[in-house]
Amino acid sequence: MKNESFGLASARLLDALGIAPKDQSSVENLTDLRRELQTSIYDVEKLDIIKGTIIYDGAVKGGILCGDGFEPVPFIHNEQGLLKVLDNSPQPSKPPKQTTLNADQLQKYSHAYVLKEKKVAFGGISPFFRHYSGRLWDIVAAAFLINLFALAFPLFSSFVYDKIMGNGIYETLWALAICLVFVLGIEFFMRLIRLQAAERFAISTETDIDYGIFKKLLATDMNSLPGIGLLLEKYKQIISYRDFLSSSYLLALADIPFLFLFLAAILIIAGPMALLVVLFGGALALSSSLLLKPVLDYEAVAKIGSERRFGLLNDLLSAREVIVGSAFQGDMQEKLRQSSVQSALASSKARYWRGVGMSLANSISYLSYVAVLVAGVYMVEDHKLTSGGLLAVSMLSSRAMSGMSSVSSLILRYKEFRAALKGLNSLLPDKAARHVIPHGKLSGNVHFENVTCRLRSDDNPVLDKINFNIGAGEIVGIAGSPGSGKTTLLRLIAGIIPADKGRVLIDDIPTENLSLDDISISLGYKPQELCLLEGMIEDNVRAGRPPLEAGARKDLLRLSGLEFAFRESGLNWQTEVGVRGMKLSGGQRQLVSLARAFAYNPSLILLDEPTNGLDAALEMHLAEQIRSLKGKATIIVSTHSHHILSICDRIIVVGQSKILADGPRERILQKN
């Protein structure tokens, strides 16, 4: 494999995935590629090509084909589920030309290095150390040299006191001093290198944690999601404690093994005085360990109070209209006060015991210093130790005790960080990996196969043993009384909640086996509860997809009815919607949500109460626009609106957890 060719292929691949390498020459081999990906959401994995086939899944986003005698070729896995070869010429077109990869082309390659989304485990800290072991070895190597250089200063002091003072050997003094200046310079640069390596490790782990939390939240069923306040408090704990994986604690952790280096030096210089340092170090470690328990216990109580406060603040922000001016206001203030007092008292006691531990550690360190000097004087008087040796031992013992005193803070922070990770993992447990195979854009056939769904495990099913088929291009209305299961039915189709029993299939594919790419290009969904994110109207309509062309924008304004809001209210694509869309009226939020569902010509459109907040004229307009999509997309509408039901080909009536009626529009409307 030519390094230059691999670098060019890597640069094309990274550019296609939105990752900018420092320069093409910086990626010459697989190790360089892994380095470039360390702060991204991707890992590299080698897959063999057998009989012209790569066994891959939806997590593969691209890769590099390799084979003896052939140039490395970059490819991506596009939204339609196809492998596309990228133009690998030195000066490709913008954007690079893509051609579909087939089995005949794959025959000549033996393997591929594929990029897959990272899997982040929250069960402990060791996965981070294993994944970034290369950077940790850099830190350990630098720590070894730094601690080795640290021995030079006590030895220099000993030599000056014993050999130079009183003998006037100034040439030797200056020679040693100049050497130590060079050692100081080297040590300074080694510390900078170690600091940089530790912070690169911290950046990588921090981005991995945030990305892992985001993926877990998306993968968790809606019915299993924890309270927002509780989740935010757990996340706040991780943010507070993950500095354990930064230079703040990582450098001290790397220095711990080298305590034995200083103890060995003391043993060589002063023999039994090393035992004295070990005894005081053991006393320091024991006292710190005993004081860890009250600190952790009080912090656990403080966290419970903090979780309640976050929950109350979330309720206040999300339901402010209900709380202001009602009896809820006083009730919530009292609950907040109680939680605040509980958390503040527990935090104060935890800080107190931390302070006790630090004070005790300082006292033991000073006692150790005094004991070393007292014992050293006796050894000097017995001619078993020189004055310079005593000075060196006192410096080495202080360095060793400083390292031992950091052990307790390291253990405490480690336990706090591990508990925070496990706490979050208990809220968002790992789910079994889904078998996802990309299929491209779907046609929109929907099939319910004996589906049962409960919103709470101890409740009666909202839907029980539901069976029906909806063909591609049909317009189907879902009718029923409030609480009958209309919204649940649409959520099942959208894959937002899972069925307890049975299967929901789109184009004969279970919804849990559909890739996110398939869903994003095939499904338009307008939920009953309007969901707008802070940003512009255009951002909310695009929902992370490519920019809309002028013609598509015009059609979308007409389809959704957003053109009326633009014309009458002065809105435009760049209008800021505010937090949760609060800068728009209810009707305007509804129209923006409809525009998002209709955008990019999805083959399956799910509309849950699309006429809420709309006047009669807009209802009729929306009904006509839905009618115009007949045969172009499968449209399933949950509604009470007669205007919408009147343009449906078929109506399904749900109630009492069953399908009460299913048939042509005229027959169902006549009965009801």
mmCIF file of C-alpha atoms in Angstrom, residues 110-413:
data_model
loop_
_atom_site.group_PDB
_atom_site.id
_atom_site.type_symbol
_atom_site.label_atom_id
_atom_site.label_comp_id
_atom_site.label_asym_id
_atom_site.label_seq_id
_atom_site.Cartn_x
_atom_site.Cartn_y
_atom_site.Cartn_z
ATOM 1 C CA SER A 110 -9.282 -8.364 -0.140
ATOM 2 C CA HIS A 111 -10.408 -6.174 2.740
ATOM 3 C CA ALA A 112 -11.737 -2.769 3.727
ATOM 4 C CA TYR A 113 -11.103 -0.397 6.601
ATOM 5 C CA VAL A 114 -14.582 0.815 7.513
ATOM 6 C CA LEU A 115 -15.662 3.724 9.699
ATOM 7 C CA LYS A 116 -18.363 2.843 12.212
ATOM 8 C CA GLU A 117 -20.036 4.948 14.855
ATOM 9 C CA LYS A 118 -18.388 4.556 18.252
ATOM 10 C CA LYS A 119 -20.029 2.548 20.998
ATOM 11 C CA VAL A 120 -19.572 4.201 24.382
ATOM 12 C CA ALA A 121 -19.966 2.129 27.560
ATOM 13 C CA PHE A 122 -20.948 3.792 30.837
ATOM 14 C CA GLY A 123 -20.382 0.852 33.155
ATOM 15 C CA GLY A 124 -16.982 2.138 34.302
ATOM 16 C CA ILE A 125 -13.820 4.024 33.424
ATOM 17 C CA SER A 126 -11.636 1.197 32.087
ATOM 18 C CA PRO A 127 -13.166 1.301 28.545
ATOM 19 C CA PHE A 128 -11.825 4.839 28.104
ATOM 20 C CA PHE A 129 -8.347 3.765 29.209
ATOM 21 C CA ARG A 130 -8.382 0.772 26.857
ATOM 22 C CA HIS A 131 -9.651 2.757 23.899
ATOM 23 C CA TYR A 132 -7.054 5.519 24.225
ATOM 24 C CA SER A 133 -4.197 3.422 25.602
ATOM 25 C CA GLY A 134 -1.754 4.943 23.096
ATOM 26 C CA ARG A 135 -2.123 8.394 24.630
ATOM 27 C CA LEU A 136 -1.894 7.004 28.145
ATOM 28 C CA TRP A 137 1.457 5.401 27.378
ATOM 29 C CA ASP A 138 2.717 8.821 26.274
ATOM 30 C CA ILE A 139 1.636 10.233 29.645
ATOM 31 C CA VAL A 140 3.271 7.371 31.570
ATOM 32 C CA ALA A 141 6.539 7.684 29.620
ATOM 33 C CA ALA A 142 6.662 11.428 30.291
ATOM 34 C CA ALA A 143 5.842 10.830 33.980
ATOM 35 C CA PHE A 144 8.761 8.398 34.258
ATOM 36 C CA LEU A 145 11.242 10.938 32.885
ATOM 37 C CA ILE A 146 9.837 13.795 34.994
ATOM 38 C CA ASN A 147 10.054 11.768 38.207
ATOM 39 C CA LEU A 148 13.509 10.538 37.269
ATOM 40 C CA PHE A 149 14.666 14.124 36.771
ATOM 41 C CA ALA A 150 13.122 15.000 40.149
ATOM 42 C CA LEU A 151 15.765 12.824 41.819
ATOM 43 C CA ALA A 152 18.488 15.119 40.508
ATOM 44 C CA PHE A 153 17.625 17.995 42.855
ATOM 45 C CA PRO A 154 17.913 16.143 46.204
ATOM 46 C CA LEU A 155 21.119 14.499 44.968
ATOM 47 C CA PHE A 156 22.476 17.899 43.877
ATOM 48 C CA SER A 157 21.679 19.345 47.320
ATOM 49 C CA SER A 158 23.394 16.420 49.044
ATOM 50 C CA PHE A 159 26.517 16.753 46.903
ATOM 51 C CA VAL A 160 26.730 20.528 47.490
ATOM 52 C CA TYR A 161 26.461 20.155 51.294
ATOM 53 C CA ASP A 162 28.837 17.211 51.568
ATOM 54 C CA LYS A 163 31.469 17.834 48.884
ATOM 55 C CA ILE A 164 31.488 21.463 47.784
ATOM 56 C CA MET A 165 30.745 23.521 50.908
ATOM 57 C CA GLY A 166 33.979 24.024 52.845
ATOM 58 C CA ASN A 167 36.151 22.751 49.993
ATOM 59 C CA GLY A 168 35.722 25.653 47.535
ATOM 60 C CA ILE A 169 35.197 23.449 44.450
ATOM 61 C CA TYR A 170 33.417 26.201 42.536
ATOM 62 C CA GLU A 171 34.086 24.760 39.072
ATOM 63 C CA THR A 172 32.206 21.601 40.036
ATOM 64 C CA LEU A 173 29.426 23.674 41.618
ATOM 65 C CA TRP A 174 28.864 25.681 38.432
ATOM 66 C CA ALA A 175 29.118 22.608 36.223
ATOM 67 C CA LEU A 176 26.431 20.858 38.275
ATOM 68 C CA ALA A 177 24.273 23.998 38.372
ATOM 69 C CA ILE A 178 24.449 24.405 34.590
ATOM 70 C CA CYS A 179 23.528 20.742 34.131
ATOM 71 C CA LEU A 180 20.535 21.201 36.427
ATOM 72 C CA VAL A 181 19.395 24.202 34.401
ATOM 73 C CA PHE A 182 19.369 21.982 31.308
ATOM 74 C CA VAL A 183 17.501 19.296 33.276
ATOM 75 C CA LEU A 184 14.957 21.915 34.360
ATOM 76 C CA GLY A 185 14.457 22.980 30.755
ATOM 77 C CA ILE A 186 13.969 19.392 29.582
ATOM 78 C CA GLU A 187 11.612 18.696 32.495
ATOM 79 C CA PHE A 188 9.584 21.812 31.658
ATOM 80 C CA PHE A 189 9.062 20.686 28.066
ATOM 81 C CA MET A 190 8.270 17.139 29.216
ATOM 82 C CA ARG A 191 5.591 18.570 31.508
ATOM 83 C CA LEU A 192 4.117 20.542 28.612
ATOM 84 C CA ILE A 193 4.089 17.430 26.412
ATOM 85 C CA ARG A 194 2.457 15.391 29.183
ATOM 86 C CA LEU A 195 -0.087 18.147 29.814
ATOM 87 C CA GLN A 196 -0.981 18.294 26.127
ATOM 88 C CA ALA A 197 -1.347 14.496 25.926
ATOM 89 C CA ALA A 198 -3.584 14.476 29.015
ATOM 90 C CA GLU A 199 -5.820 17.212 27.628
ATOM 91 C CA ARG A 200 -6.109 15.459 24.252
ATOM 92 C CA PHE A 201 -7.229 12.388 26.186
ATOM 93 C CA ALA A 202 -9.713 14.553 28.133
ATOM 94 C CA ILE A 203 -11.150 16.056 24.933
ATOM 95 C CA SER A 204 -11.605 12.610 23.379
ATOM 96 C CA THR A 205 -13.289 11.089 26.434
ATOM 97 C CA GLU A 206 -15.510 14.129 26.990
ATOM 98 C CA THR A 207 -16.800 14.081 23.414
ATOM 99 C CA ASP A 208 -17.283 10.301 23.646
ATOM 100 C CA ILE A 209 -19.347 10.663 26.822
ATOM 101 C CA ASP A 210 -21.568 13.390 25.366
ATOM 102 C CA TYR A 211 -22.028 11.473 22.124
ATOM 103 C CA GLY A 212 -22.804 8.267 24.031
ATOM 104 C CA ILE A 213 -25.420 10.027 26.174
ATOM 105 C CA PHE A 214 -27.029 11.498 23.058
ATOM 106 C CA LYS A 215 -27.168 8.080 21.359
ATOM 107 C CA LYS A 216 -28.599 6.450 24.485
ATOM 108 C CA LEU A 217 -31.314 9.092 24.765
ATOM 109 C CA LEU A 218 -32.320 8.527 21.144
ATOM 110 C CA ALA A 219 -32.305 4.746 21.589
ATOM 111 C CA THR A 220 -34.344 4.739 24.824
ATOM 112 C CA ASP A 221 -38.066 4.118 24.462
ATOM 113 C CA MET A 222 -40.234 7.124 25.307
ATOM 114 C CA ASN A 223 -42.059 5.128 27.973
ATOM 115 C CA SER A 224 -38.706 4.323 29.636
ATOM 116 C CA LEU A 225 -37.257 7.837 29.663
ATOM 117 C CA PRO A 226 -36.475 9.175 33.169
ATOM 118 C CA GLY A 227 -37.649 12.539 34.437
ATOM 119 C CA ILE A 228 -35.867 15.486 32.835
ATOM 120 C CA GLY A 229 -34.789 16.928 36.187
ATOM 121 C CA LEU A 230 -33.289 13.628 37.320
ATOM 122 C CA LEU A 231 -31.503 13.168 34.005
ATOM 123 C CA LEU A 232 -30.076 16.707 34.041
ATOM 124 C CA GLU A 233 -28.768 16.242 37.588
ATOM 125 C CA LYS A 234 -27.032 12.985 36.587
ATOM 126 C CA TYR A 235 -25.518 14.743 33.586
ATOM 127 C CA LYS A 236 -24.399 17.640 35.816
ATOM 128 C CA GLN A 237 -22.632 15.127 38.065
ATOM 129 C CA ILE A 238 -20.785 13.641 35.100
ATOM 130 C CA ILE A 239 -19.737 17.114 33.930
ATOM 131 C CA SER A 240 -18.480 17.915 37.445
ATOM 132 C CA TYR A 241 -16.579 14.670 37.975
ATOM 133 C CA ARG A 242 -15.205 13.854 34.534
ATOM 134 C CA ASP A 243 -12.186 16.067 35.228
ATOM 135 C CA PHE A 244 -10.838 12.801 36.693
ATOM 136 C CA LEU A 245 -9.957 12.029 33.074
ATOM 137 C CA SER A 246 -8.251 15.405 32.556
ATOM 138 C CA SER A 247 -4.872 16.815 33.554
ATOM 139 C CA SER A 248 -6.377 17.919 36.894
ATOM 140 C CA TYR A 249 -6.252 14.331 38.174
ATOM 141 C CA LEU A 250 -4.717 12.209 35.426
ATOM 142 C CA LEU A 251 -1.198 13.604 35.915
ATOM 143 C CA ALA A 252 -1.324 12.911 39.658
ATOM 144 C CA LEU A 253 -2.561 9.398 38.901
ATOM 145 C CA ALA A 254 0.363 8.819 36.526
ATOM 146 C CA ASP A 255 2.822 9.894 39.255
ATOM 147 C CA ILE A 256 1.529 7.410 41.871
ATOM 148 C CA PRO A 257 3.593 4.360 40.713
ATOM 149 C CA PHE A 258 6.775 6.442 40.904
ATOM 150 C CA LEU A 259 6.396 6.868 44.663
ATOM 151 C CA PHE A 260 8.385 3.641 44.854
ATOM 152 C CA LEU A 261 11.197 5.411 43.008
ATOM 153 C CA PHE A 262 11.496 7.995 45.800
ATOM 154 C CA LEU A 263 11.170 5.341 48.504
ATOM 155 C CA ALA A 264 13.952 3.358 46.828
ATOM 156 C CA ALA A 265 16.148 6.464 46.755
ATOM 157 C CA ILE A 266 15.505 7.045 50.488
ATOM 158 C CA LEU A 267 16.308 3.391 51.172
ATOM 159 C CA ILE A 268 19.631 3.687 49.341
ATOM 160 C CA ILE A 269 20.620 6.946 51.060
ATOM 161 C CA ALA A 270 19.310 6.415 54.600
ATOM 162 C CA GLY A 271 18.263 2.784 54.865
ATOM 163 C CA PRO A 272 15.678 2.326 57.677
ATOM 164 C CA MET A 273 14.348 5.888 57.337
ATOM 165 C CA ALA A 274 12.372 4.638 54.319
ATOM 166 C CA LEU A 275 10.292 2.592 56.770
ATOM 167 C CA LEU A 276 9.456 5.793 58.653
ATOM 168 C CA VAL A 277 8.088 7.388 55.483
ATOM 169 C CA VAL A 278 6.089 4.239 54.694
ATOM 170 C CA LEU A 279 4.533 4.234 58.196
ATOM 171 C CA PHE A 280 3.455 7.866 57.995
ATOM 172 C CA GLY A 281 2.247 7.327 54.425
ATOM 173 C CA GLY A 282 0.177 4.357 55.598
ATOM 174 C CA ALA A 283 -1.305 6.439 58.420
ATOM 175 C CA LEU A 284 -2.214 9.153 55.921
ATOM 176 C CA ALA A 285 -3.846 6.639 53.552
ATOM 177 C CA LEU A 286 -5.772 4.969 56.407
ATOM 178 C CA SER A 287 -7.118 8.236 57.820
ATOM 179 C CA SER A 288 -8.135 9.427 54.361
ATOM 180 C CA SER A 289 -9.934 6.139 53.639
ATOM 181 C CA LEU A 290 -11.892 6.345 56.899
ATOM 182 C CA LEU A 291 -13.022 9.884 56.077
ATOM 183 C CA LEU A 292 -14.159 8.956 52.562
ATOM 184 C CA LYS A 293 -17.331 7.267 53.814
ATOM 185 C CA PRO A 294 -18.984 10.305 55.454
ATOM 186 C CA VAL A 295 -18.040 12.455 52.460
ATOM 187 C CA LEU A 296 -19.648 10.034 49.994
ATOM 188 C CA ASP A 297 -22.699 9.474 52.223
ATOM 189 C CA TYR A 298 -23.446 13.187 52.579
ATOM 190 C CA GLU A 299 -22.816 13.779 48.871
ATOM 191 C CA ALA A 300 -25.380 11.072 48.060
ATOM 192 C CA VAL A 301 -27.978 12.903 50.189
ATOM 193 C CA ALA A 302 -27.062 16.215 48.536
ATOM 194 C CA LYS A 303 -27.540 14.663 45.090
ATOM 195 C CA ILE A 304 -31.067 13.529 45.964
ATOM 196 C CA GLY A 305 -31.991 17.083 46.952
ATOM 197 C CA SER A 306 -30.345 18.459 43.819
ATOM 198 C CA GLU A 307 -32.269 15.995 41.632
ATOM 199 C CA ARG A 308 -35.536 17.213 43.160
ATOM 200 C CA ARG A 309 -34.561 20.843 42.530
ATOM 201 C CA PHE A 310 -33.786 20.142 38.881
ATOM 202 C CA GLY A 311 -37.128 18.362 38.525
ATOM 203 C CA LEU A 312 -39.010 21.299 40.037
ATOM 204 C CA LEU A 313 -37.169 23.825 37.861
ATOM 205 C CA ASN A 314 -37.985 21.760 34.784
ATOM 206 C CA ASP A 315 -41.664 21.685 35.779
ATOM 207 C CA LEU A 316 -41.582 25.452 36.260
ATOM 208 C CA LEU A 317 -40.087 26.075 32.810
ATOM 209 C CA SER A 318 -42.286 23.602 30.936
ATOM 210 C CA ALA A 319 -45.579 24.419 32.707
ATOM 211 C CA ARG A 320 -45.104 28.057 33.670
ATOM 212 C CA GLU A 321 -48.484 29.076 32.240
ATOM 213 C CA VAL A 322 -50.243 26.650 34.589
ATOM 214 C CA ILE A 323 -48.153 27.487 37.667
ATOM 215 C CA VAL A 324 -48.226 31.293 37.561
ATOM 216 C CA GLY A 325 -51.341 32.612 39.287
ATOM 217 C CA SER A 326 -52.406 29.252 40.731
ATOM 218 C CA ALA A 327 -51.994 27.401 44.017
ATOM 219 C CA PHE A 328 -49.200 25.427 42.370
ATOM 220 C CA GLN A 329 -46.929 28.449 42.846
ATOM 221 C CA GLY A 330 -46.829 28.335 46.654
ATOM 222 C CA ASP A 331 -46.722 24.545 46.701
ATOM 223 C CA MET A 332 -43.729 24.424 44.359
ATOM 224 C CA GLN A 333 -41.901 27.170 46.268
ATOM 225 C CA GLU A 334 -42.217 25.150 49.474
ATOM 226 C CA LYS A 335 -41.008 21.971 47.773
ATOM 227 C CA LEU A 336 -38.072 23.879 46.278
ATOM 228 C CA ARG A 337 -37.190 25.343 49.686
ATOM 229 C CA GLN A 338 -37.215 21.913 51.339
ATOM 230 C CA SER A 339 -35.052 20.391 48.598
ATOM 231 C CA SER A 340 -32.664 23.345 48.736
ATOM 232 C CA VAL A 341 -32.260 23.067 52.521
ATOM 233 C CA GLN A 342 -31.700 19.308 52.307
ATOM 234 C CA SER A 343 -29.084 19.660 49.572
ATOM 235 C CA ALA A 344 -27.311 22.633 51.189
ATOM 236 C CA LEU A 345 -27.017 20.945 54.607
ATOM 237 C CA ALA A 346 -25.701 17.705 53.131
ATOM 238 C CA SER A 347 -23.247 19.540 50.859
ATOM 239 C CA SER A 348 -22.000 21.575 53.825
ATOM 240 C CA LYS A 349 -21.340 18.433 55.872
ATOM 241 C CA ALA A 350 -19.601 16.770 52.926
ATOM 242 C CA ARG A 351 -17.331 19.820 52.560
ATOM 243 C CA TYR A 352 -16.669 19.771 56.311
ATOM 244 C CA TRP A 353 -15.442 16.182 56.245
ATOM 245 C CA ARG A 354 -13.379 16.940 53.147
ATOM 246 C CA GLY A 355 -11.757 19.787 55.098
ATOM 247 C CA VAL A 356 -11.110 17.479 58.053
ATOM 248 C CA GLY A 357 -9.382 15.047 55.718
ATOM 249 C CA MET A 358 -7.207 17.749 54.154
ATOM 250 C CA SER A 359 -6.246 19.164 57.560
ATOM 251 C CA LEU A 360 -5.364 15.719 58.867
ATOM 252 C CA ALA A 361 -3.289 14.987 55.770
ATOM 253 C CA ASN A 362 -1.341 18.237 56.234
ATOM 254 C CA SER A 363 -0.697 17.436 59.901
ATOM 255 C CA ILE A 364 0.551 13.938 59.116
ATOM 256 C CA SER A 365 2.821 15.312 56.377
ATOM 257 C CA TYR A 366 4.351 17.837 58.803
ATOM 258 C CA LEU A 367 4.791 15.108 61.439
ATOM 259 C CA SER A 368 6.536 12.978 58.837
ATOM 260 C CA TYR A 369 8.915 15.842 58.054
ATOM 261 C CA VAL A 370 9.672 16.363 61.745
ATOM 262 C CA ALA A 371 10.199 12.631 62.318
ATOM 263 C CA VAL A 372 12.579 12.399 59.365
ATOM 264 C CA LEU A 373 14.668 15.305 60.691
ATOM 265 C CA VAL A 374 14.753 13.911 64.248
ATOM 266 C CA ALA A 375 15.733 10.419 63.105
ATOM 267 C CA GLY A 376 18.188 11.888 60.620
ATOM 268 C CA VAL A 377 19.999 13.882 63.311
ATOM 269 C CA TYR A 378 20.629 10.683 65.270
ATOM 270 C CA MET A 379 21.944 8.964 62.146
ATOM 271 C CA VAL A 380 24.209 11.945 61.385
ATOM 272 C CA GLU A 381 25.579 11.862 64.943
ATOM 273 C CA ASP A 382 26.231 8.122 64.559
ATOM 274 C CA HIS A 383 28.034 8.844 61.265
ATOM 275 C CA LYS A 384 25.515 6.689 59.375
ATOM 276 C CA LEU A 385 24.294 9.649 57.321
ATOM 277 C CA THR A 386 25.805 12.899 56.121
ATOM 278 C CA SER A 387 24.221 16.340 56.507
ATOM 279 C CA GLY A 388 23.734 16.476 52.748
ATOM 280 C CA GLY A 389 22.140 13.044 52.857
ATOM 281 C CA LEU A 390 19.704 14.241 55.536
ATOM 282 C CA LEU A 391 18.749 17.209 53.348
ATOM 283 C CA ALA A 392 18.207 14.899 50.368
ATOM 284 C CA VAL A 393 16.095 12.477 52.429
ATOM 285 C CA SER A 394 13.917 15.316 53.785
ATOM 286 C CA MET A 395 13.286 16.544 50.215
ATOM 287 C CA LEU A 396 12.524 13.030 48.959
ATOM 288 C CA SER A 397 10.218 12.243 51.895
ATOM 289 C CA SER A 398 8.274 15.477 51.330
ATOM 290 C CA ARG A 399 7.847 14.543 47.662
ATOM 291 C CA ALA A 400 6.704 11.031 48.603
ATOM 292 C CA MET A 401 4.223 12.278 51.236
ATOM 293 C CA SER A 402 2.833 14.798 48.742
ATOM 294 C CA GLY A 403 2.145 11.950 46.326
ATOM 295 C CA MET A 404 0.558 9.827 49.057
ATOM 296 C CA SER A 405 -1.695 12.682 50.150
ATOM 297 C CA SER A 406 -3.061 12.916 46.588
ATOM 298 C CA VAL A 407 -4.120 9.259 46.694
ATOM 299 C CA SER A 408 -7.196 9.985 48.819
ATOM 300 C CA SER A 409 -8.415 12.790 46.536
ATOM 301 C CA LEU A 410 -7.855 10.532 43.521
ATOM 302 C CA ILE A 411 -9.834 7.698 45.109
ATOM 303 C CA LEU A 412 -12.651 10.066 46.065
ATOM 304 C CA ARG A 413 -12.901 11.598 42.587
#
